[in-house]
XYZ file of C-alpha atoms in Angstrom:
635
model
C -0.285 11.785 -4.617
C -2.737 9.595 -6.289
C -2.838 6.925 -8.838
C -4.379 6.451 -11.897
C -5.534 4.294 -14.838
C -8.211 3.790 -17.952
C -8.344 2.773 -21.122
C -8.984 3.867 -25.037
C -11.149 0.760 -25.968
C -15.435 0.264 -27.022
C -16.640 -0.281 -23.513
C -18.209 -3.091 -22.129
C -19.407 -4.966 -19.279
C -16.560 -6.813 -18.560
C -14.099 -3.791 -19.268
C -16.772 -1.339 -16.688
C -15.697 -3.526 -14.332
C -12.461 -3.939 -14.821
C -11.581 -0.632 -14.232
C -13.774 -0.358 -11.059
C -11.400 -3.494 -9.881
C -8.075 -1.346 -10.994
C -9.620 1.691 -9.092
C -9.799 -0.655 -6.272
C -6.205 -2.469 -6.831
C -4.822 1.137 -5.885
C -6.720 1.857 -3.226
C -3.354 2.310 -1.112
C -1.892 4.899 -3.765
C -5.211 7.295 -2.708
C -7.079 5.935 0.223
C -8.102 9.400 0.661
C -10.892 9.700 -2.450
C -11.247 7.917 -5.735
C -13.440 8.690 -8.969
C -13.863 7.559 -12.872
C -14.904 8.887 -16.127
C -16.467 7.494 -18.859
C -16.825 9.053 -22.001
C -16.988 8.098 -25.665
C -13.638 6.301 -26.526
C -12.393 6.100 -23.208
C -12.743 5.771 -19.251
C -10.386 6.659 -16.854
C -10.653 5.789 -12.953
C -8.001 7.727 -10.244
C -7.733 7.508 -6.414
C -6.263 10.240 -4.489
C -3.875 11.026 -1.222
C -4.704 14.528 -0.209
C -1.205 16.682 -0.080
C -2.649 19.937 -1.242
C -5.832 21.603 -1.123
C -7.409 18.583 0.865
C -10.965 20.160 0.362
C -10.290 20.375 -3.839
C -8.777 18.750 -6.110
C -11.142 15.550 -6.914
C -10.099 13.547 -9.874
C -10.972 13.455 -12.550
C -10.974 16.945 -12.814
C -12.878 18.401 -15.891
C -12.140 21.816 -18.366
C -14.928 24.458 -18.270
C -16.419 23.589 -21.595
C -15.951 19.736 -20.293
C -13.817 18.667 -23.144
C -10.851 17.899 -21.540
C -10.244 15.436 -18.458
C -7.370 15.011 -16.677
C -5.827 12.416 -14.078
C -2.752 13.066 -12.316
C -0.501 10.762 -10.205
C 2.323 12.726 -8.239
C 3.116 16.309 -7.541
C 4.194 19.712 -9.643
C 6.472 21.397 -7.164
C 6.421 24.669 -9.237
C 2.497 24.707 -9.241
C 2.397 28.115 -7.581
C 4.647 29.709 -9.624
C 3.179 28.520 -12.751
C -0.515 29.635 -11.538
C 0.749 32.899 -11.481
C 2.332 32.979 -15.202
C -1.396 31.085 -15.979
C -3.486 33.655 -14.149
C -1.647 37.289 -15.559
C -2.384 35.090 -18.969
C -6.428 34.916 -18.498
C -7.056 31.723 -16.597
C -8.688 32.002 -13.559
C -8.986 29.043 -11.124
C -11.193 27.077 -9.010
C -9.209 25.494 -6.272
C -5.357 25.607 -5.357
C -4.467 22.083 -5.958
C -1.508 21.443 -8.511
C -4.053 18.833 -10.497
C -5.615 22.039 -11.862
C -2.769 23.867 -12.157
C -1.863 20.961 -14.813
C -4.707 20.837 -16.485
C -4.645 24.573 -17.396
C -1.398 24.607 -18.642
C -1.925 21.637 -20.663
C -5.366 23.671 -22.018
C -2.912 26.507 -22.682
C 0.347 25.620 -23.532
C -0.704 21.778 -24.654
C 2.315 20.036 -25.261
C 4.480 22.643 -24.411
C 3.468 22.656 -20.939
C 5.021 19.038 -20.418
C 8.840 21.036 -19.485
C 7.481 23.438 -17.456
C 5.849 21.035 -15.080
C 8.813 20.586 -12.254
C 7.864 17.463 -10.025
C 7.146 13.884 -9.829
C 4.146 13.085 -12.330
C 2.358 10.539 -14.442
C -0.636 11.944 -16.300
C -3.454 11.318 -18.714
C -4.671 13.867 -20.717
C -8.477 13.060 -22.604
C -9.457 15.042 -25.070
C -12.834 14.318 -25.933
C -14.050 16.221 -29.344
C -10.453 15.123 -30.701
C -11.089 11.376 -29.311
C -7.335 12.022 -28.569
C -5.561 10.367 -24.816
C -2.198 12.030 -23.864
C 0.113 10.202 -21.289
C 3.023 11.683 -19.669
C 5.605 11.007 -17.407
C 7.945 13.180 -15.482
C 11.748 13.849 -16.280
C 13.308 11.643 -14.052
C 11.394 8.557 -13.607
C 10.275 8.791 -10.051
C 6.030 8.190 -10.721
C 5.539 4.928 -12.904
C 3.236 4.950 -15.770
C 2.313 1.761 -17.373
C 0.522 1.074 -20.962
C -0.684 -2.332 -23.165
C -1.454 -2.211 -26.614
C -3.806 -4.675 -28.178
C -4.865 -4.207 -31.756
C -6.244 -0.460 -31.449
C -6.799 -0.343 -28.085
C -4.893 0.767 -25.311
C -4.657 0.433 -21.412
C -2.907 2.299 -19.025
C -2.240 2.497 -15.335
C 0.319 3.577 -11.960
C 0.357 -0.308 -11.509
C 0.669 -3.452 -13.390
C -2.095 -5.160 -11.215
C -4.036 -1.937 -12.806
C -3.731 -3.787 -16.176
C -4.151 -7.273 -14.378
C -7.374 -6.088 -13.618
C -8.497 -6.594 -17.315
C -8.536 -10.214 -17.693
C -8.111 -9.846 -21.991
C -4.194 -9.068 -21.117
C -2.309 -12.173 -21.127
C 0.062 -12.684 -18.086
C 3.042 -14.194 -20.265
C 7.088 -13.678 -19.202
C 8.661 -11.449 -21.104
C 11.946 -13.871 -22.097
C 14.120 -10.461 -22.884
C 13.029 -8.865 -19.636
C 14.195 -11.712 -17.495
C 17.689 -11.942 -19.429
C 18.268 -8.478 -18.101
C 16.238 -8.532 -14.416
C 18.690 -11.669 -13.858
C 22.073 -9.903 -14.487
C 20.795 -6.372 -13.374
C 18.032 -7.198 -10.492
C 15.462 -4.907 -12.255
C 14.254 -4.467 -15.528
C 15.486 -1.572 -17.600
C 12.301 0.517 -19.883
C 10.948 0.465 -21.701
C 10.337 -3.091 -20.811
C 8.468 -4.753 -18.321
C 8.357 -8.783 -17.568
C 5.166 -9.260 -18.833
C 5.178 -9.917 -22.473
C 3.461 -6.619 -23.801
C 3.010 -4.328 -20.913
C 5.897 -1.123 -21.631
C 7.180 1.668 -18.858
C 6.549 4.829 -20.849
C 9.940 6.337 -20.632
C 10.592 9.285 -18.075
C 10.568 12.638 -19.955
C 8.446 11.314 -22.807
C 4.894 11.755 -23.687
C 2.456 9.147 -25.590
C -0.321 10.352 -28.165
C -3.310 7.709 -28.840
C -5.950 9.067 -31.770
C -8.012 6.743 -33.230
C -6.041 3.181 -32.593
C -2.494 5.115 -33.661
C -0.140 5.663 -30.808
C 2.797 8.212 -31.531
C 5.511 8.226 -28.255
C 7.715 11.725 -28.556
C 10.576 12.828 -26.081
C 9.978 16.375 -24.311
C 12.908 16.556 -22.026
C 15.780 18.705 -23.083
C 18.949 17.203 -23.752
C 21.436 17.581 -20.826
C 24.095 20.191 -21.307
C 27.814 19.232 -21.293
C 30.372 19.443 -19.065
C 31.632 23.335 -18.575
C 35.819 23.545 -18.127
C 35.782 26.871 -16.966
C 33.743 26.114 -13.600
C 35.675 26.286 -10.154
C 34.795 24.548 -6.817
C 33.854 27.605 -5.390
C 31.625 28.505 -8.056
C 29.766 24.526 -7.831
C 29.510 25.276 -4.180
C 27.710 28.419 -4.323
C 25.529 27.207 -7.144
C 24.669 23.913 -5.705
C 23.748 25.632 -2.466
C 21.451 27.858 -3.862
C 19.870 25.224 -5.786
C 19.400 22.925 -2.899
C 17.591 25.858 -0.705
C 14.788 26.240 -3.798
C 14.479 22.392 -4.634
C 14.081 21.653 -0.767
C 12.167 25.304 -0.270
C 9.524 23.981 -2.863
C 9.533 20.277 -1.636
C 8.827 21.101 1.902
C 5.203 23.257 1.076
C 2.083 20.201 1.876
C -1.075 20.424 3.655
C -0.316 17.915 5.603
C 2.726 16.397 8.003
C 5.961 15.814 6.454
C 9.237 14.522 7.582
C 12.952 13.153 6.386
C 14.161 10.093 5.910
C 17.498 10.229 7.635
C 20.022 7.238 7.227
C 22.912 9.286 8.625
C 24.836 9.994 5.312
C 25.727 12.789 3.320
C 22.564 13.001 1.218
C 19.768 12.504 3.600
C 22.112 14.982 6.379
C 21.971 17.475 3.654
C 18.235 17.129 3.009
C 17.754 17.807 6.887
C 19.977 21.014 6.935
C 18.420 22.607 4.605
C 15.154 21.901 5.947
C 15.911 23.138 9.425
C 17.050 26.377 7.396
C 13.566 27.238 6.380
C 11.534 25.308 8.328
C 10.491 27.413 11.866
C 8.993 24.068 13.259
C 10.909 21.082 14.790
C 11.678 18.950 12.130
C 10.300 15.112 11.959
C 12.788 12.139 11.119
C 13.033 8.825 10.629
C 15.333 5.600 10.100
C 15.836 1.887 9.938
C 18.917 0.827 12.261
C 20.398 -2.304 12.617
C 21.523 -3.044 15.900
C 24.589 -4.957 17.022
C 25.468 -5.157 12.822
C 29.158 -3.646 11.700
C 26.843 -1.409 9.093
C 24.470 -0.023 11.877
C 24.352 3.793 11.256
C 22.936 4.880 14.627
C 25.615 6.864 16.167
C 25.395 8.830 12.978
C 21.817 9.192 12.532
C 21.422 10.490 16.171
C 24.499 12.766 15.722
C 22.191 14.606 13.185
C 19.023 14.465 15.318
C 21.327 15.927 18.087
C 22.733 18.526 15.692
C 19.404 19.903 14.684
C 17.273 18.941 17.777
C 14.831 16.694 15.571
C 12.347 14.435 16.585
C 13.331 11.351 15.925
C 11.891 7.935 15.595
C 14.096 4.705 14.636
C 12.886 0.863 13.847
C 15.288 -1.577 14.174
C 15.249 -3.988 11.217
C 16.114 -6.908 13.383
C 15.761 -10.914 12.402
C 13.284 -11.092 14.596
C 11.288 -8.318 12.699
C 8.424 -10.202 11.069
C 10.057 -10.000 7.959
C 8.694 -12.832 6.182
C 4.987 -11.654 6.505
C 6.868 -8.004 4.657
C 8.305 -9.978 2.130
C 4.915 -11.536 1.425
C 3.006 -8.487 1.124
C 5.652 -6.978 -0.996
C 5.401 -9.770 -3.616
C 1.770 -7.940 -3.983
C 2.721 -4.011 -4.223
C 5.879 -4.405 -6.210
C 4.139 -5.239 -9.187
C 7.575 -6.648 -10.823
C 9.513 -8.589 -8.262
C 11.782 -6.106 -6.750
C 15.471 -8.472 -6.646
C 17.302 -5.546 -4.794
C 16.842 -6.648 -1.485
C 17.062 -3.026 -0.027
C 13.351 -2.826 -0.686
C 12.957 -4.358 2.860
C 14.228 -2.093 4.997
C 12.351 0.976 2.582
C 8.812 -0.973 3.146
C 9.463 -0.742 7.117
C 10.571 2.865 7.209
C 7.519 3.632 4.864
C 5.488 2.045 7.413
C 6.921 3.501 10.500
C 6.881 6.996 9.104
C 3.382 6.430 8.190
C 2.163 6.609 11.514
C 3.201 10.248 11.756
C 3.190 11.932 8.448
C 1.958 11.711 4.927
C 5.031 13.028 2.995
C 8.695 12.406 3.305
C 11.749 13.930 2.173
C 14.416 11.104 0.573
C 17.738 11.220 -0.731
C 17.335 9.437 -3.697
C 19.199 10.560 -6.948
C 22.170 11.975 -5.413
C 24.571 8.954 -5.671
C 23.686 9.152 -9.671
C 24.062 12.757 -10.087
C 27.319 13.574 -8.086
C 28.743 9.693 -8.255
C 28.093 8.480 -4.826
C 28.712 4.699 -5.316
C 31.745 2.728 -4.731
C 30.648 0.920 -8.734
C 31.927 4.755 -9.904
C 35.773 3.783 -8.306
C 35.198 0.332 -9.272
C 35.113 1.524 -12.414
C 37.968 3.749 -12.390
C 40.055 0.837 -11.107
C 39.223 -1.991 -13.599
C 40.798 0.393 -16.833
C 43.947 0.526 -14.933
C 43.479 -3.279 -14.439
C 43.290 -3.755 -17.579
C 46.242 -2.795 -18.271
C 47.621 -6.362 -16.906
C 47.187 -9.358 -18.929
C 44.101 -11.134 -18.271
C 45.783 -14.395 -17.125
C 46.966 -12.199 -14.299
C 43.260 -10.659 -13.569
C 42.523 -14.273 -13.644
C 45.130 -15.798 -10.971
C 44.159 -13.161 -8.661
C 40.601 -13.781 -9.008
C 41.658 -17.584 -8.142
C 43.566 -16.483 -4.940
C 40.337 -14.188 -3.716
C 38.261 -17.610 -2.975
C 40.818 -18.021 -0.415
C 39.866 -15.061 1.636
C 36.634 -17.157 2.153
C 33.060 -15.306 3.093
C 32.084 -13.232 5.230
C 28.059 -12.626 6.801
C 28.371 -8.825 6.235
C 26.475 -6.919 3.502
C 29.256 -5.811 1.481
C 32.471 -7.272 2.785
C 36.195 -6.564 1.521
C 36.141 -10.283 0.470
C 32.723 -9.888 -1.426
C 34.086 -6.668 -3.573
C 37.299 -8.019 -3.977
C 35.789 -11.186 -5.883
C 33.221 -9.106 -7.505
C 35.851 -6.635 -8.671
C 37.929 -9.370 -10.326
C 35.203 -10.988 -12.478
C 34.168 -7.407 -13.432
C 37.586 -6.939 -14.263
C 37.361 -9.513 -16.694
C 34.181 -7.984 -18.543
C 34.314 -5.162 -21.041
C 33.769 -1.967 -19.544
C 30.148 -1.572 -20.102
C 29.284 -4.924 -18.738
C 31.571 -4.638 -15.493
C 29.608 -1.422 -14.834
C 26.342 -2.780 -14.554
C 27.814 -6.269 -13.004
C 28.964 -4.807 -9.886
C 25.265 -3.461 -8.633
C 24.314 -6.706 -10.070
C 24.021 -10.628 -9.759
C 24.408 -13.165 -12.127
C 27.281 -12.932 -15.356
C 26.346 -13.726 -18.892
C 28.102 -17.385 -18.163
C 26.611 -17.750 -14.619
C 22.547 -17.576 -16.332
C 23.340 -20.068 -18.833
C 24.628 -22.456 -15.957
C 21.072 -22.744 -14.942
C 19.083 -20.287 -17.099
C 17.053 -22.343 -19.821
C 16.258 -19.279 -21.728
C 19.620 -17.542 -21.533
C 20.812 -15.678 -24.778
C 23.037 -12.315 -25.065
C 20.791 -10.443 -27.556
C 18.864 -8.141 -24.359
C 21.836 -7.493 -22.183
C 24.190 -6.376 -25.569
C 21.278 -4.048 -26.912
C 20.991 -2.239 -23.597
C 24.718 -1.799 -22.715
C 24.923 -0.703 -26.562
C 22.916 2.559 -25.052
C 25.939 3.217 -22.556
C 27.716 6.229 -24.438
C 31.580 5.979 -24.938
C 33.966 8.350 -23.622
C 36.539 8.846 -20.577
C 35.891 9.047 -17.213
C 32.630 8.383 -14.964
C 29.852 10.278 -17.404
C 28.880 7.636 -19.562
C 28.175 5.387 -16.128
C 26.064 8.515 -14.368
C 23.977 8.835 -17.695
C 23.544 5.278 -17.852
C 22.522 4.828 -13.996
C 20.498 7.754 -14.326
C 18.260 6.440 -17.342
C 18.257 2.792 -16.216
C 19.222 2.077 -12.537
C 17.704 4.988 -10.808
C 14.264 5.153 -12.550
C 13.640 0.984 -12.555
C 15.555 -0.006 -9.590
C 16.222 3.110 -6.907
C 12.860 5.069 -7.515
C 10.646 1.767 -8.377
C 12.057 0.423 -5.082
C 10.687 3.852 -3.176
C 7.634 4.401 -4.835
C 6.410 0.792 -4.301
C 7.285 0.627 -0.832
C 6.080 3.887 0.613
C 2.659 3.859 -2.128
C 2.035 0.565 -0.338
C 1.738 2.195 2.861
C -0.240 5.512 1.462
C 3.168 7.606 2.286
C 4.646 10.279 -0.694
C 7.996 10.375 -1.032
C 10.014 13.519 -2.473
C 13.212 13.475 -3.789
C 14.403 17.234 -3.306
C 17.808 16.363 -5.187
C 15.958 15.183 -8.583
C 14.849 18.962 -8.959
C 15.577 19.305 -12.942
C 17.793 22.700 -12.347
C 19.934 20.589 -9.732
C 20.209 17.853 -12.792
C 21.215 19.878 -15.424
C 23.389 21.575 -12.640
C 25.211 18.213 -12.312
C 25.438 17.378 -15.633
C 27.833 20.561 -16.352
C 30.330 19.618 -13.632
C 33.727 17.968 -14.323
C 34.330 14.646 -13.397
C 36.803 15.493 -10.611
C 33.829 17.321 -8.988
C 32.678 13.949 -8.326
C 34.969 11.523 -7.990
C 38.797 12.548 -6.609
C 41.068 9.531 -5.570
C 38.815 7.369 -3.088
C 36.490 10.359 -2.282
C 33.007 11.068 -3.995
C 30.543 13.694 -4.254
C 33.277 16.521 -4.057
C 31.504 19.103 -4.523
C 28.371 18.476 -2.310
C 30.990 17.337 0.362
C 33.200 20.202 0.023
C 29.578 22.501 0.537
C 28.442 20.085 3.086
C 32.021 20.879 5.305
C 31.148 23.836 7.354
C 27.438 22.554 7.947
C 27.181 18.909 8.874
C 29.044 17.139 12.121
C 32.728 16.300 10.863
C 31.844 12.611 11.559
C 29.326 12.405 8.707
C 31.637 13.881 6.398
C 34.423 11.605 6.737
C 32.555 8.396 7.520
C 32.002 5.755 4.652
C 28.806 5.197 2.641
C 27.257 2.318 3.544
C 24.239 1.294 1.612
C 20.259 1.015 2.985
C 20.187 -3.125 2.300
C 19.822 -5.942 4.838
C 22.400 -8.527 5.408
C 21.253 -11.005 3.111
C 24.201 -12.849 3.025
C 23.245 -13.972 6.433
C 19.722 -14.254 6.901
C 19.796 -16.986 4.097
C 21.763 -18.966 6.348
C 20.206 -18.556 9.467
C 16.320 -16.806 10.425
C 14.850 -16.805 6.495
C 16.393 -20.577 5.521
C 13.212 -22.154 5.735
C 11.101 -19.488 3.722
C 14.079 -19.395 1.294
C 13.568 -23.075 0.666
C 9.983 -23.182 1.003
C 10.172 -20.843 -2.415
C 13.191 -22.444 -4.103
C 12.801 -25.767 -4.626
C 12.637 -28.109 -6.903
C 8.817 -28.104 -7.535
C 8.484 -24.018 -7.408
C 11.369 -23.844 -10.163
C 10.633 -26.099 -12.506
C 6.839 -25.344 -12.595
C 8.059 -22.311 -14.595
C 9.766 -23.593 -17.720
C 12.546 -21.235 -16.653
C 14.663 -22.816 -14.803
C 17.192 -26.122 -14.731
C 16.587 -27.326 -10.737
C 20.341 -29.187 -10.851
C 21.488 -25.719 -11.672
C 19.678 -23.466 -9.102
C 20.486 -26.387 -6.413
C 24.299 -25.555 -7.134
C 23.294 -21.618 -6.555
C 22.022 -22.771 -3.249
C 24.590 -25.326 -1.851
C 27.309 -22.830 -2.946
C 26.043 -19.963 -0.481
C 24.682 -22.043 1.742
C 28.547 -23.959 2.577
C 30.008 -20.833 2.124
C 31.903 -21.272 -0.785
C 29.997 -17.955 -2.317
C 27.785 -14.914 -0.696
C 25.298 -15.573 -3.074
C 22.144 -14.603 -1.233
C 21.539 -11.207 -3.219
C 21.463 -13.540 -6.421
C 19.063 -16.247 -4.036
C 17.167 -12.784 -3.067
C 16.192 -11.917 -6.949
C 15.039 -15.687 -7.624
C 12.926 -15.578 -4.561
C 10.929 -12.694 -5.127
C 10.832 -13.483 -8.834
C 9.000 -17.010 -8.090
C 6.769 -15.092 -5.103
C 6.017 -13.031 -7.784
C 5.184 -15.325 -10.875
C 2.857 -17.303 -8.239
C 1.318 -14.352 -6.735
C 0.334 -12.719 -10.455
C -0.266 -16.204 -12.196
C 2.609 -15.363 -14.663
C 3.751 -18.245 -16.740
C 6.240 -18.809 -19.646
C 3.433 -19.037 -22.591
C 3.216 -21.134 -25.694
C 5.248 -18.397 -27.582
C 8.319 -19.853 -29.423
C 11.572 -19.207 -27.717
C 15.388 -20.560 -28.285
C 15.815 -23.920 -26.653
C 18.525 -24.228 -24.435
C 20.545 -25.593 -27.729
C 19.052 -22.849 -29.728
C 20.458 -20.071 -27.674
C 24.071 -21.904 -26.540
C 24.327 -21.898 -30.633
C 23.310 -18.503 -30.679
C 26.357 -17.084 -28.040
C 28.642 -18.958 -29.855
């Protein structure tokens, strides 16, 4: 796992140095080694964390004949297998990291290497008699790759603070970026909130030749749903999927482990690790004691199961949490608004101190429609079927259930489902994992205007059932929000995280199965549950899925009031140009008498203004809509 950056630019003083401080700046992605390169047209700097072949494998790695350097952030799972195809093809090999393994493909295949390449990966590819820079980034989304264009240059990095480093990029909001962080709490690629900094796409590659830059899509189209397959059939495929993905996941040089929450995914992950693994397995968790959403029975009813050694941190209030949320407003990069990046930073930390590679659940909810947003969905068409002035009247009558301090309470869905209800489909599909409505910004949003929010949902494909939501959530919410989350939080603490169930074969896999393979009444994940039955503990099977979040709700109104305000205040928010105070001061007093749970909407405004202080980030002379402009423009 490493990180990496450069730049396609004349070089100079000023930019020498720059990269040496963006080499630096990731210092936690690769504590392990670092090195640059600088050649004619271009320099590229990476740090490393050794995984495999600790003794080889120094970046940037050069071809024989020296004309082509490569960096390489992540990990190609299938790197032995494709050695092998390589090596009965002529190439012989120097060392028996993956980072070479990519490089020769890429000298043999070029771009047709890109789909082979199964794993977690951001890379830069310098060709130096062509004066020509590839970038690539892996299928799913799970390693970041950033990029900034100015005039014919171009600079690229794991990081934003990579391209921070270079004081020539200007640190201006992007206005279009924060419509859509504010409704979704993250921002969807290829945008980022800095006005000219992009997320190349995953599954796409970028070309740079002589100041032209040429961006081309290499993943394969997802196959359609298949009528003909049974249950039976999905359960025997999926379970020999899940022994390769897991098979190939679990092979490091160094100690690994599994996050275990005590749900389906993460119990699944440890099953079929104890399958093939003849060592005791390592596992870890964040609990929260004495809460109604603590999962410890069920975490230790899997360590029992499979004898594991286990090691818990409880997320308490007393946890120094606000010295976390402090350092996180430094390794997110982009303020991370879903709040369940807390608990992730003190798991990456705890298993930190025993490993250097996890196994995570992440994906699974998107693939096989884990969340409760999938149902949600499911129930607003039929309640749409009722006038609206009825949707209306019994979103009235849910303010009289009043709040509750849990994470998710019935009264907090209830609400939320009723002003989803009241949305068009697309919109009440992304409103119920997020904050703040279209009419909520402009009640304190000075920059508020439809235009980002319509062109992204426009990319949410029509259709029945719960596809169109799993494709969206799988472009959008799972790259920029579940894997940004991850990677930030366990990078931060020099920790690799592996998602076994983001395996391309298990995606495609998922992609072919009907609807009622995932969703069945109130049950989800069918088909990994129905494979799952004669292997886990009954009481994981049955239990509900809870969510790994904090209880925001809360905390706002009791142990984090006083960093909340010292934040969100009147000076803080109108220092940006952002922001009407009266309005934001209503946000506040509403949560804070209990009239609304509003703390995950308080949680994305905090860590946005950490955020916009920490990085210097301000609004920019650029002309925008006035608050006029853009009320004119919704109407």
């Amino acid at each position: 796992m490493c990180g990496i950056a450069g730049f396609c630019a004349p070089r100079t003083p000023e930019r020498d140095a720059a990269l040496q401080r963006s080499v630096a700046a990731m210092h936690h992605r690769g504590p392990d080694d670092s090195g640059v390169f600088r050649g004619r047209g271009v320099s590229l700097g990476a740090v490393r964390l050794k995984v495999i072949d600790l003794n080889g494998g120094h970046q940037p790695m050069h071809s024989d004949d020296g004309n082509t350097v490569v960096v390489v952030n992540g990990e190609i799972f299938n790197h032995q297998e494709l050695r092998r195809e390589l090596e009965s093809l002529g190439q012989r090999f120097q060392t028996t990291c993956d980072t070479e393994v990519v490089l020769r493909a890429f000298l043999h295949w070029g771009a047709a290497s890109f789909p082979k390449f199964r794993g977690m990966f951001a890379v830069a590819f310098w060709q130096q008699h062509e004066q020509r820079l590839t970038l690539v980034r892996d299928q799913m989304g799970v390693k970041p790759l950033y990029y900034h264009v100015k005039g014919t240059d171009l600079f690229f990095g794991s990081e934003l603070k990579v391209l921070f480093a270079h004081e020539e990029i200007d640190r201006q909001i992007d206005l279009d970026a924060l419509n859509c962080y504010l409704s979704l709490n993250y921002v969807p690629g290829p945008q980022t909130l800095v006005k000219g900094i992009r997320k190349l796409m995953p599954g796409c590659s970028l070309e740079w030749q002589g100041g032209r830059i040429s961006i081309q899509e290499y993943k394969a189209k997802l196959p359609g749903i298949d009528p003909a397959v049974t249950l039976a059939d999905a359960k025997i495929e999926l379970d020999r999927l899940l022994q390769l993905s897991v098979s190939e996941q679990m092979v490091a040089d160094v100690p690994w482990g599994i996050w275990a929450s005590g749900g389906l995914d993460s119990s699944t992950l440890v099953h079929y690790a104890a399958q093939q693994s003849s060592k005791r397995l390592r596992t870890f968790s964040v609990t929260f004691k004495g809460r109604t959403f603590d999962e410890s029975p069920h975490i230790r009813a899997i360590s029992e199961h499979y004898g594991t050694d286990h090691s818990e941190f409880d997320l308490s209030s007393a946890t120094n949490v606000v010295g976390a949320i402090e350092q996180m407003s430094y390794y997110s990069d982009e303020p991370s608004a879903d709040a369940g990046a807390l608990p992730v930073w003190f798991l990456s930390q705890m298993s930190r101190q025993h490993v250097t590679v996890a196994l995570g659940g992440e994906g699974a909810d998107e693939l096989f429609g884990g969340y409760l947003t999938y149902q949600a969905d499911r129930y607003a068409q039929l309640a749409r079927l009722t006038p609206r002035f009825t949707r209306k009247a019994a979103l009235s009558a849910a303010q009289w259930l009043g709040t509750s301090d849990d994470k998710i309470s019935l009264e907090y869905k209830v609400k939320r489902f009723f002003q989803g209800s009241l949305l068009s489909r697309e919109a009440a599909h992304v409103f119920w994992n997020g904050t703040f409505s279209e009419q909520e910004k402009r009640g304190f949003f000075l920059h508020a205007y439809t235009q980002p929010m319509a062109g992204l949902l426009a990319n949410m494909a029509s259709g029945p059932g719960i596809e169109p939501f799993l494709r969206f959530d799988q472009d959008y919410y799972l790259p920029d929000d579940i894997l940004y989350k991850v990677d930030r939080m366990s990078m931060a603490h020099s920790l690799e995280v592996r998602p076994p169930f983001l395996d391309d074969r298990i995606v495609r896999f998922a992609a072919t199965l009907p609807g009622h393979f995932k969703l069945k009444g109130s049950h989800s994940k069918i088909v990994l549950r129905e494979l799952m039955k004669s292997k886990l503990p009954p009481s994981i099977l049955s239990r509900s899925k809870m969510g790994f979040d904090i209880p925001v709700h809360d905390w706002f109104r009791t142990s984090l009031k006083s960093f909340l305000f010292d934040q969100v205040n009147q000076r803080s928010v109108d220092e940006t140009g952002l922001f009407d105070w009266a309005g934001v001061e209503h946000i506040l007093q509403q949560h804070l008498e209990r009239r609304s749970n509003l703390g995950y909407h308080l949680w994305g405004l905090m860590t946005l203004l950490l955020w916009m202080k920490r990085w210097n980030i301000t609004l920019g002379v650029s002309a925008v809509p006035s608050r006029s402009e853009a009320q004119s423009i919704m109407a």
